[in-house]
Coordinates of C-alpha atoms and ligand atoms in Angstrom, one line a residue:
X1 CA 12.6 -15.6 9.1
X2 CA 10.5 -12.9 8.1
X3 CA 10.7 -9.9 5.9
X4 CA 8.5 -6.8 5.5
X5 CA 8.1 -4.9 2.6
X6 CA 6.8 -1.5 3.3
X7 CA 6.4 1.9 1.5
X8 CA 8.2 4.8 2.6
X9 CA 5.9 7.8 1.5
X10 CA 2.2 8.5 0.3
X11 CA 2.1 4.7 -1.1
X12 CA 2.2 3.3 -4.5
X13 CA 6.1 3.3 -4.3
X14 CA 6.4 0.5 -6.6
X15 CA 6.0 -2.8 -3.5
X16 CA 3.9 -5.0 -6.0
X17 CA 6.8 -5.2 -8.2
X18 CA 9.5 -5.9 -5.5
X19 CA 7.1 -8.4 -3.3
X20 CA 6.6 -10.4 -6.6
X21 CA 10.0 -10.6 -7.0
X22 CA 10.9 -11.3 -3.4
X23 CA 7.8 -13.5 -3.5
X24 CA 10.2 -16.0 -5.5
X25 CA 12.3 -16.3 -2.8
X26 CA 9.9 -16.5 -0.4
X27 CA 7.4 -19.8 1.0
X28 CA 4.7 -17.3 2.2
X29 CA 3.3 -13.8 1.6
X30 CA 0.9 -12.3 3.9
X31 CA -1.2 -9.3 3.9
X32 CA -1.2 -7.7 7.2
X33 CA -3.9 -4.4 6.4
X34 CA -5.7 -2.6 4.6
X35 CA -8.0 -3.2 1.9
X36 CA -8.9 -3.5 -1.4
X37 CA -8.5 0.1 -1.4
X38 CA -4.9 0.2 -3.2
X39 CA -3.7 -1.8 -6.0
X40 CA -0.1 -3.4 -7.0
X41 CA 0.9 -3.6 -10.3
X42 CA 2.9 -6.6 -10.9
X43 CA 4.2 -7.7 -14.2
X44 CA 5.4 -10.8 -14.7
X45 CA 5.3 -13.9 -17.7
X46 CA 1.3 -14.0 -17.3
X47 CA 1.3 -10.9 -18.2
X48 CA 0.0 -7.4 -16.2
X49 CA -2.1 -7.4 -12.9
X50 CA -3.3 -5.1 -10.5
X51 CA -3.9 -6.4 -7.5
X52 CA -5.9 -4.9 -4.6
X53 CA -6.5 -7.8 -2.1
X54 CA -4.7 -10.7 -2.9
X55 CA -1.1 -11.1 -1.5
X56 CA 1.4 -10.7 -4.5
X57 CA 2.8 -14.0 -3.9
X58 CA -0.4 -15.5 -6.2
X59 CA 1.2 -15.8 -9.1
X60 CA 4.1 -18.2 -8.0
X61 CA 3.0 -21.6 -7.3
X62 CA 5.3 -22.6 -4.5
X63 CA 3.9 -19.3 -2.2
X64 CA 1.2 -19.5 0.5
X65 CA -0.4 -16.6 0.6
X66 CA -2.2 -15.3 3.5
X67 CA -4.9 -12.7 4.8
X68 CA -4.1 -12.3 7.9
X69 CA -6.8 -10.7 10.9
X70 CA -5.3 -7.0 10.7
X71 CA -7.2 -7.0 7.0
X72 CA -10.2 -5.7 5.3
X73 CA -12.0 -8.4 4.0
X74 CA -13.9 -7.6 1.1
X75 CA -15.3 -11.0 -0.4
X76 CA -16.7 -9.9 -3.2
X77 CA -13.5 -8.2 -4.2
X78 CA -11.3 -11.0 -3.7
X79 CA -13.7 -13.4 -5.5
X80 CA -13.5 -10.7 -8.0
X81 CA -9.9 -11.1 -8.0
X82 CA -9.4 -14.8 -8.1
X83 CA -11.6 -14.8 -11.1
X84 CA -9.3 -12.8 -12.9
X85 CA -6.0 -14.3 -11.9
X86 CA -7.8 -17.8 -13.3
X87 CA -9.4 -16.0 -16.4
X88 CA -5.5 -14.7 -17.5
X89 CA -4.5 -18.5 -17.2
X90 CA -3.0 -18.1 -13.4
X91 CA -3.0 -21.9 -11.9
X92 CA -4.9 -21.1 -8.4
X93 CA -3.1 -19.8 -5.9
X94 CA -2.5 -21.4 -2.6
X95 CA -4.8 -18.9 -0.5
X96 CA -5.5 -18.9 3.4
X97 CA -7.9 -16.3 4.8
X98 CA -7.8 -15.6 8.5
X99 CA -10.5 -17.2 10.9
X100 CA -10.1 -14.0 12.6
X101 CA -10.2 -11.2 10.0
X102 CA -13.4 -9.2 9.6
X103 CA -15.2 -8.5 6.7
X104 CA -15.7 -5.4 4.6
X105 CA -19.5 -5.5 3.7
X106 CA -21.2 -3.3 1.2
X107 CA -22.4 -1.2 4.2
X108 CA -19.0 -0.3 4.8
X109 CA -19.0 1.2 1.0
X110 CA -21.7 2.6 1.1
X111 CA -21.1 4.9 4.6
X112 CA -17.4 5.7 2.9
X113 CA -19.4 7.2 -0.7
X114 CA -22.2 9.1 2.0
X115 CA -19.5 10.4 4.4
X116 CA -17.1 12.0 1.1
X117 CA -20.7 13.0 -0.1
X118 CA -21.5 15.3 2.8
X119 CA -17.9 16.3 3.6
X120 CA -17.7 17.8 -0.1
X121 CA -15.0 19.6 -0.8
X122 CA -13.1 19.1 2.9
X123 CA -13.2 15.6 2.0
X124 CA -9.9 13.5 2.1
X125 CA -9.6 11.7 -1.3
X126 CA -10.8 8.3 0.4
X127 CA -10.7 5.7 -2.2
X128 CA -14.5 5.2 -1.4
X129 CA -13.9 1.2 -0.8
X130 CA -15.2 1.1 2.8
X131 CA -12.2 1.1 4.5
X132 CA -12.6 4.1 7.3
X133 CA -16.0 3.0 8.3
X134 CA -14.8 -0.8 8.4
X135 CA -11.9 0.0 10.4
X136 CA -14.4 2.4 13.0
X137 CA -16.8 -0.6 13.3
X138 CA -13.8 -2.7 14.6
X139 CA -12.7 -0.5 16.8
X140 CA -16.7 0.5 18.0
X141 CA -16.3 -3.5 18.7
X142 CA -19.3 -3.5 15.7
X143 CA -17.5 -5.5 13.4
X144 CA -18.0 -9.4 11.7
X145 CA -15.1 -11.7 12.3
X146 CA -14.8 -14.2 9.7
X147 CA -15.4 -17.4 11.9
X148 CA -18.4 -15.5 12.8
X149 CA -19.7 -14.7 9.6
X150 CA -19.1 -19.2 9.0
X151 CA -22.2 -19.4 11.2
X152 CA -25.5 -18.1 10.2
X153 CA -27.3 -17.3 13.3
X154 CA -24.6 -15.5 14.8
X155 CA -23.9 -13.6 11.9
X156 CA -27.6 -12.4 11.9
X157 CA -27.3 -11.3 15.6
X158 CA -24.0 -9.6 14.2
X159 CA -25.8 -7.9 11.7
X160 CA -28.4 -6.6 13.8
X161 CA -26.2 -5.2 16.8
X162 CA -24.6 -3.4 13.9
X163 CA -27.9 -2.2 12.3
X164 CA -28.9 -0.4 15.6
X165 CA -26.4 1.7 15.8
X166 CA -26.1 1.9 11.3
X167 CA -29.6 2.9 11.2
X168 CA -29.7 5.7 12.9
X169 CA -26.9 7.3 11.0
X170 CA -28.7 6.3 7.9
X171 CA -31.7 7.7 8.7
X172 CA -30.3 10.9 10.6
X173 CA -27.4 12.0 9.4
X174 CA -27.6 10.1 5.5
X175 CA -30.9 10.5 5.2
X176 CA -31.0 7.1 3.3
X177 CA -32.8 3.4 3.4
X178 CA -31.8 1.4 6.9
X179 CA -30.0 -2.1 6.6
X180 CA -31.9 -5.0 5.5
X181 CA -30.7 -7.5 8.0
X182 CA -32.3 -10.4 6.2
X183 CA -30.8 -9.8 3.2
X184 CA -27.4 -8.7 4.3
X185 CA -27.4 -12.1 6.1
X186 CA -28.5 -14.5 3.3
X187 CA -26.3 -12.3 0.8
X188 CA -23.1 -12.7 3.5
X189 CA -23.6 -16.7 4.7
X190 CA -23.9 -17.2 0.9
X191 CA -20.5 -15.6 0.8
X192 CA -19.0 -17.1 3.9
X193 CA -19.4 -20.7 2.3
X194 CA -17.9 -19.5 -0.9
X195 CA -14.4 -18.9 1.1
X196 CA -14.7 -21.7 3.7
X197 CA -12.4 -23.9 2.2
X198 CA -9.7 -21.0 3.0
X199 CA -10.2 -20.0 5.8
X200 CA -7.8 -21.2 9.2
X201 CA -5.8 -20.3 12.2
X202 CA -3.6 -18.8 10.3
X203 CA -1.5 -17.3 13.2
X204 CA -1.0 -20.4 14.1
X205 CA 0.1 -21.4 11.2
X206 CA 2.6 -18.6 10.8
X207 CA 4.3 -19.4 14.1
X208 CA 4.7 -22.6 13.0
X209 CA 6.3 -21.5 10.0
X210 CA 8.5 -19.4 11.8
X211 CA 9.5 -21.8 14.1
X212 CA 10.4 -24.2 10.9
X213 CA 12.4 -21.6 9.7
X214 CA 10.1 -20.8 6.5
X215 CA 10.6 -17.9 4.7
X216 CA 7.5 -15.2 5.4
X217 CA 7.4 -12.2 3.3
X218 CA 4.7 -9.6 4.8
X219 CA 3.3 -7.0 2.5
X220 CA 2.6 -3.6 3.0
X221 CA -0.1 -1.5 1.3
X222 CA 0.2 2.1 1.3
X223 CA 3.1 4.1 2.8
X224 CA 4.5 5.9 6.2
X225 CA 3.0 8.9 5.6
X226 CA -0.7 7.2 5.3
X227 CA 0.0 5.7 8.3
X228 CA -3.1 6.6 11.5
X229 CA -0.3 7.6 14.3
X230 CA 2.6 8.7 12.4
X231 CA 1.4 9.6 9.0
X232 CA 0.3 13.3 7.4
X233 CA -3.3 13.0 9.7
X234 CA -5.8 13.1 8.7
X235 CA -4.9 12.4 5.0
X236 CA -4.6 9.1 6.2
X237 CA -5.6 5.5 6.0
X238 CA -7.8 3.7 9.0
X239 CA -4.7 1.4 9.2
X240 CA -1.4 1.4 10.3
X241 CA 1.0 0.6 7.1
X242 CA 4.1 0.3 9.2
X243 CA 6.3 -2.7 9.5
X244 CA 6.2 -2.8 13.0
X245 CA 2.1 -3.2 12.5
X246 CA 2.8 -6.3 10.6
X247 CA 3.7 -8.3 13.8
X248 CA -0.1 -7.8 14.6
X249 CA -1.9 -7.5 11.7
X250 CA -0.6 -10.8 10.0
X251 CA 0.2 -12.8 13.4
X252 CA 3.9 -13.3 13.8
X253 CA 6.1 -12.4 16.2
X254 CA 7.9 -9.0 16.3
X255 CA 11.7 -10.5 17.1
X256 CA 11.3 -12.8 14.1
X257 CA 12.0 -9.9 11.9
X258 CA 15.5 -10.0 10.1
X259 CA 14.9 -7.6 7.3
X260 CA 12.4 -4.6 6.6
X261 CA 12.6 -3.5 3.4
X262 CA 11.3 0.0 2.5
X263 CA 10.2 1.0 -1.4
X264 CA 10.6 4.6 -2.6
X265 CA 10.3 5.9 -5.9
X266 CA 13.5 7.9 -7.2
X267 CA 11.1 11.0 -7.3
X268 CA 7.8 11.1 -5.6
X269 CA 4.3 10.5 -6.3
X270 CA 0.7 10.7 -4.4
X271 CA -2.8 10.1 -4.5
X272 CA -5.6 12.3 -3.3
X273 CA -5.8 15.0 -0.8
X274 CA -3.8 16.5 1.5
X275 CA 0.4 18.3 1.9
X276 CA 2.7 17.1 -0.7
X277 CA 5.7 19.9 -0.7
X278 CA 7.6 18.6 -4.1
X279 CA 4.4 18.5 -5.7
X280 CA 5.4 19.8 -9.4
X281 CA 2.2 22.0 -11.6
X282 CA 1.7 22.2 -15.4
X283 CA 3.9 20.7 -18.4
X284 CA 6.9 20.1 -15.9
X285 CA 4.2 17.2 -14.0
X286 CA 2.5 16.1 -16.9
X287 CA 5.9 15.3 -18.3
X288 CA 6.9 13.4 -15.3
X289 CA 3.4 12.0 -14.9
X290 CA 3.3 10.4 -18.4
X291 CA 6.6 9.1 -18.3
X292 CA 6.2 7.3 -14.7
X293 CA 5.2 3.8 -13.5
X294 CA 4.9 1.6 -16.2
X295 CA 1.9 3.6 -18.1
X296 CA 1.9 6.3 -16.7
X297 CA 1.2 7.5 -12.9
X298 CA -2.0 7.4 -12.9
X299 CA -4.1 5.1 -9.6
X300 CA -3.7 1.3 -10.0
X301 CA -7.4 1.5 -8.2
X302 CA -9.1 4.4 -9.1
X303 CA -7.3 5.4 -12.4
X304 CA -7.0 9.2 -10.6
X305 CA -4.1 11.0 -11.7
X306 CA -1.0 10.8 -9.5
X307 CA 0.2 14.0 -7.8
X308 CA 4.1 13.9 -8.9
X309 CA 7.0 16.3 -7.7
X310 CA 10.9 16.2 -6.8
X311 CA 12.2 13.3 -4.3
X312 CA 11.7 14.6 -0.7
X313 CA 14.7 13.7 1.3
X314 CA 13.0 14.8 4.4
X315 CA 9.7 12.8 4.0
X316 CA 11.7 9.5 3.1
X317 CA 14.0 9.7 6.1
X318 CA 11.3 10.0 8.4
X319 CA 9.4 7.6 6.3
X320 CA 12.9 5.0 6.7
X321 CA 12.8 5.5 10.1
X322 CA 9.2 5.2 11.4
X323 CA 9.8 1.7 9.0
X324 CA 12.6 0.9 10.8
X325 CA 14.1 0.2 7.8
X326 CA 17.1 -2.2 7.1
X327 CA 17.0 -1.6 3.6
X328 CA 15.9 0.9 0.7
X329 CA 14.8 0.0 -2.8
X330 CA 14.4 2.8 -5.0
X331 CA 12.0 2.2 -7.9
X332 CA 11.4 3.9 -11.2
X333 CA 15.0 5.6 -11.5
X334 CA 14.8 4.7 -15.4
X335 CA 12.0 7.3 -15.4
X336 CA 14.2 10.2 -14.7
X337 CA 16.9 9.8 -17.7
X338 CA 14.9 12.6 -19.7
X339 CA 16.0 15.3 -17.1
X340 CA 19.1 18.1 -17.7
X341 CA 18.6 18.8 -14.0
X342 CA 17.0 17.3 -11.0
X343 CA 15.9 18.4 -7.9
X344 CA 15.9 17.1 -4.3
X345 CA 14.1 18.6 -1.4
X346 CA 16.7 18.5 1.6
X347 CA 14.9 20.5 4.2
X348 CA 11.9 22.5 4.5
X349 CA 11.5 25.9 5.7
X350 CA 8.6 26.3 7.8
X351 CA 7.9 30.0 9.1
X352 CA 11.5 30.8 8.4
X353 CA 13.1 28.4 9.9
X354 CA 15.0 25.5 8.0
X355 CA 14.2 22.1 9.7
X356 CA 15.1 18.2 8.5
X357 CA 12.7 16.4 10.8
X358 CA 9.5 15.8 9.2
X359 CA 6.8 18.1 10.9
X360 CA 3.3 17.6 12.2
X361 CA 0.4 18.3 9.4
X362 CA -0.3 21.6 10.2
X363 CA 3.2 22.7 10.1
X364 CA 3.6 20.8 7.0
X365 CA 1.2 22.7 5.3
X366 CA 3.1 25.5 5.9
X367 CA 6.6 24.0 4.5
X368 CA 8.2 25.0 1.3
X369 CA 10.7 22.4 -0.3
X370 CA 14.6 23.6 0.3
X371 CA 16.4 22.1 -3.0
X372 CA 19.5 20.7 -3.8
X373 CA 20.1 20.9 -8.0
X374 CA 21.9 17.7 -9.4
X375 CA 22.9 17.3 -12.7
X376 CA 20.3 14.7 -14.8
X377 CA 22.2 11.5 -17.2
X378 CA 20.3 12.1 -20.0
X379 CA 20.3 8.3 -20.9
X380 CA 18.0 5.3 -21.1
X381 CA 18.9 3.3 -17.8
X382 CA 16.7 0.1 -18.9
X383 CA 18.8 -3.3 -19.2
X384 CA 21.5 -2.1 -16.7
X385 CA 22.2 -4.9 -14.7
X386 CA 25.4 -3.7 -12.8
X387 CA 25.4 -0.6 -10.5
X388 CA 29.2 0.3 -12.1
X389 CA 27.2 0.2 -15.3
X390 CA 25.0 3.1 -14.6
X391 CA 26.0 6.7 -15.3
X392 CA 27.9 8.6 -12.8
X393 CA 25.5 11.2 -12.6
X394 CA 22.9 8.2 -11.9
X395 CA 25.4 6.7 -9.5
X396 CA 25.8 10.1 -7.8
X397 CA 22.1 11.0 -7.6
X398 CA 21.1 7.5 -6.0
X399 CA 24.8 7.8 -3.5
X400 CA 23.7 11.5 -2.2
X401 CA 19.9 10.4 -1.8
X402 CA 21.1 7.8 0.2
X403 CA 23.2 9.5 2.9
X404 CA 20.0 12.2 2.7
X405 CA 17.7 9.0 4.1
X406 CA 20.5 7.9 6.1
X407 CA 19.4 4.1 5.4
X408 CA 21.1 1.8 2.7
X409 CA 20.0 1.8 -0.9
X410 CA 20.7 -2.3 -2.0
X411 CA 18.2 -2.4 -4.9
X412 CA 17.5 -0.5 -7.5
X413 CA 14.5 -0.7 -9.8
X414 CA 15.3 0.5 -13.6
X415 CA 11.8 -0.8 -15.4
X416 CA 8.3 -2.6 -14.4
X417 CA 9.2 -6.1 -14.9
X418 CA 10.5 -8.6 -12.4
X419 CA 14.2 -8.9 -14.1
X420 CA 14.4 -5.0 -14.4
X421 CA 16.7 -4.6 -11.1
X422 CA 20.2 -4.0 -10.0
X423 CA 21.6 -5.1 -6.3
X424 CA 24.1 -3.0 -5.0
Ligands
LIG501 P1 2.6 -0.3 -5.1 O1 1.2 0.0 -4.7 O2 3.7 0.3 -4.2 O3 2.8 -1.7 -5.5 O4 2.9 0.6 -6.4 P2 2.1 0.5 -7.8 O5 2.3 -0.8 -8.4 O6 0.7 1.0 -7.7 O7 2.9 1.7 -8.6 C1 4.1 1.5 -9.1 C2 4.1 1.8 -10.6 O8 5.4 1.8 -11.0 C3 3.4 0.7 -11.4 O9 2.9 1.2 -12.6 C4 4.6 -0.3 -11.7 O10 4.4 -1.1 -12.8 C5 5.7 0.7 -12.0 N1 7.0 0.3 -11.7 C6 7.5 -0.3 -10.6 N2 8.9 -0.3 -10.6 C7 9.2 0.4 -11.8 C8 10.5 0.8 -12.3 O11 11.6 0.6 -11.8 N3 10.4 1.6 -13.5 C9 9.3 1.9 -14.1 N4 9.3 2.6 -15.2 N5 8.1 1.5 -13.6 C10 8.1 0.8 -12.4

């Protein structure tokens, strides 16, 4: 049986919390993209972690955890990562690494830092990780596969079919230092043997799973909107996000779906560049901004401050339904109980016309948010445990976002911990 959980909007909607908590439930957790270009926070009895790589299953001891093929593979970062969990007193986590994912080599960092260097000001808030130029070198065919990198002389060949092409870019567009094969390859066989004990078949290993009837959580990074294809281009990732990706990127089949679970945040919240209509200015965000997330909303990976502004009806429908969602959890809804009023963006109006459906970018940029004003609860929400508990006017703000995103709210998350939720 196997469950995705996605994000709905720009990312950072609050899945580290609800993965760790479905992780419970759950024999395996798999990564199916991305990078270590976005970080979960998760809070749980070993206190607070933000993870970028590892699959937020780590901390229970019963969960497999899996990288599966569709991810960035940065070994130093998830060495990095492991390191920590074990320094915090984590027992080590049951960890398989795909035989088929590539890996994210410090090349790949450095062309992302050169290529928002010489972009300037047009550039697109990348993260600066190395995940646009890892994800071009897999699709230029350029890339290392793990299993490849496991043997020494055909990563070297590797290495230097990628060098051709590297070095002139380097040298012509960069104007920096070309590779150094040799070292890249002792530096990256040294690696390789560090994570060989991990690394499998694991798509085998997750059909096999599914066939026994195991319980397979997949976890998405990022959000709908930062998806390649369907997302606010080209403020986007170099991945798709979207559960319907997962099928690929971790290895599983698509009909063994039952549930796809999409997080949203019960106002909304970016990071970096590019359209965000609700976005909020001066005192009324910083307000917002300090009281959000669990510390503030500020980048679980770069520390940047998060953009904040109204819940966008119109953004999270879209962002439901590109999911395919079954299911909506909306996170953070404690944060709001300091409001008389709040807004809701219901439509935009884009050269004076009023539209629902979420536009292409350049159409986007032209949208300005259509509100709906609802009256705030003025109440601390934390340690609710029943919906019929919560304030009406909380109940009523959740009830008319719902029939805005046309998909069903069934969990709602009033704090950062694990216990802090209430099913519906
Ligand atoms: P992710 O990338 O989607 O996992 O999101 P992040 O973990 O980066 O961001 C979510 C932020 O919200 C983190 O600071 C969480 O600790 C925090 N958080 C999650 N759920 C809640 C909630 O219901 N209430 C509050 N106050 N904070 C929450």
């Amino acid at each position: 049986m196997v469950r995705a959980i996605v994000g709905a909007n720009w990312g950072d909607e609050g899945k580290g919390k609800i993965t760790d908590m479905l992780a419970e439930k759950s024999d395996i957790v798999v990564r199916f993209q991305g990078g270590a270009n976005a970080g979960h926070t998760i809070i749980n009895p070993y206190g607070k972690f933000a993870l970028h790589l590892l699959p937020s299953g780590v901390c229970h001891g019963h969960v497999t955890n899996v990288i599966g093929p569709g991810v960035a593979l940065d070994i130093e970062a998830l060495l990095k990562e492991l390191e920590m969990l074990e320094a915090r007193g984590v027992p080590a986590p049951k960890l398989l690494i795909s035989d088929r994912a590539q890996v994210l080599t410090e090349y790949h960092v450095a062309f992302d830092c050169y290529e928002e260097e010489r972009l300037g000001k047009g550039s697109f808030g990348s993260t600066k990780s190395g995940i646009a130029p890892f994800y071009g070198d897999k699709a230029m065919k350029i890339g290392i596969q793990v299993c490849q990198m496991l043997d020494k002389n055909l990563l070297r060949k590797r290495l230097e079919n990628a060098a051709a092409q590297k070095n002139v870019l380097l040298e012509k567009l960069y104007g920096r230092p070309a590779l150094d094969v040799d070292a890249l390859t002792e530096k990256y066989a040294a690696l390789a043997e560090r994570i060989r004990p991990m690394v499998c078949d694991t798509t085998q290993f997750l059909h096999k799973a599914v066939k026994e009837g195991k319980r397979i959580l997949l976890e998405g990074q990022l959000g709908t909107l930062r998806d390649p294809d369907h997302g606010i281009f080209p403020f986007t990732t170099s991945s798709s996000p979207l559960a319907g990706y997962g099928a690929v990127g971790a290895g599983v089949p698509p009909t063994a779906y039952e549930e796809i679970i999409a997080v949203t945040k019960a106002y909304s919240s970016c990071v970096g560049a590019g359209p965000f209509t609700t976005e909020l200015f001066g005192d009324e965000a910083e307000e917002l901004r300090k009281r959000g997330g669990d510390a503030g909303e500020y980048g679980a990976k770069t520390g940047r401050p998060r953009r904040v502004g109204w819940f966008d009806a119109v953004a999270t429908r879209y962002g439901c339904m590109v999911q395919g969602a079954t299911d909506c959890v909306m996170t953070n809804l404690d944060v709001l109980g300091y409001l008389d009023e709040i807004k809701v963006c219901v439509a935009y109006e884009i050269e004076g016309c009023q539209t629902r459906d979420f536009p292409v970018t350049p159409l986007l940029e032209k949208a300005t948010p259509v509100y709906v004003t609802l009256p705030g609860w003025k109440q601390d929400i934390r340690g609710v445990r029943e919906y019929g508990a919560l304030p009406e006017n909380c109940r009523a703000y959740v009830e008319f976002i719902e029939k805005e995103i046309e998909c069903p709210i069934t969990m709602l998350s009033n704090g950062p911990k694990r216990d802090e939720i209430i099913y519906r």
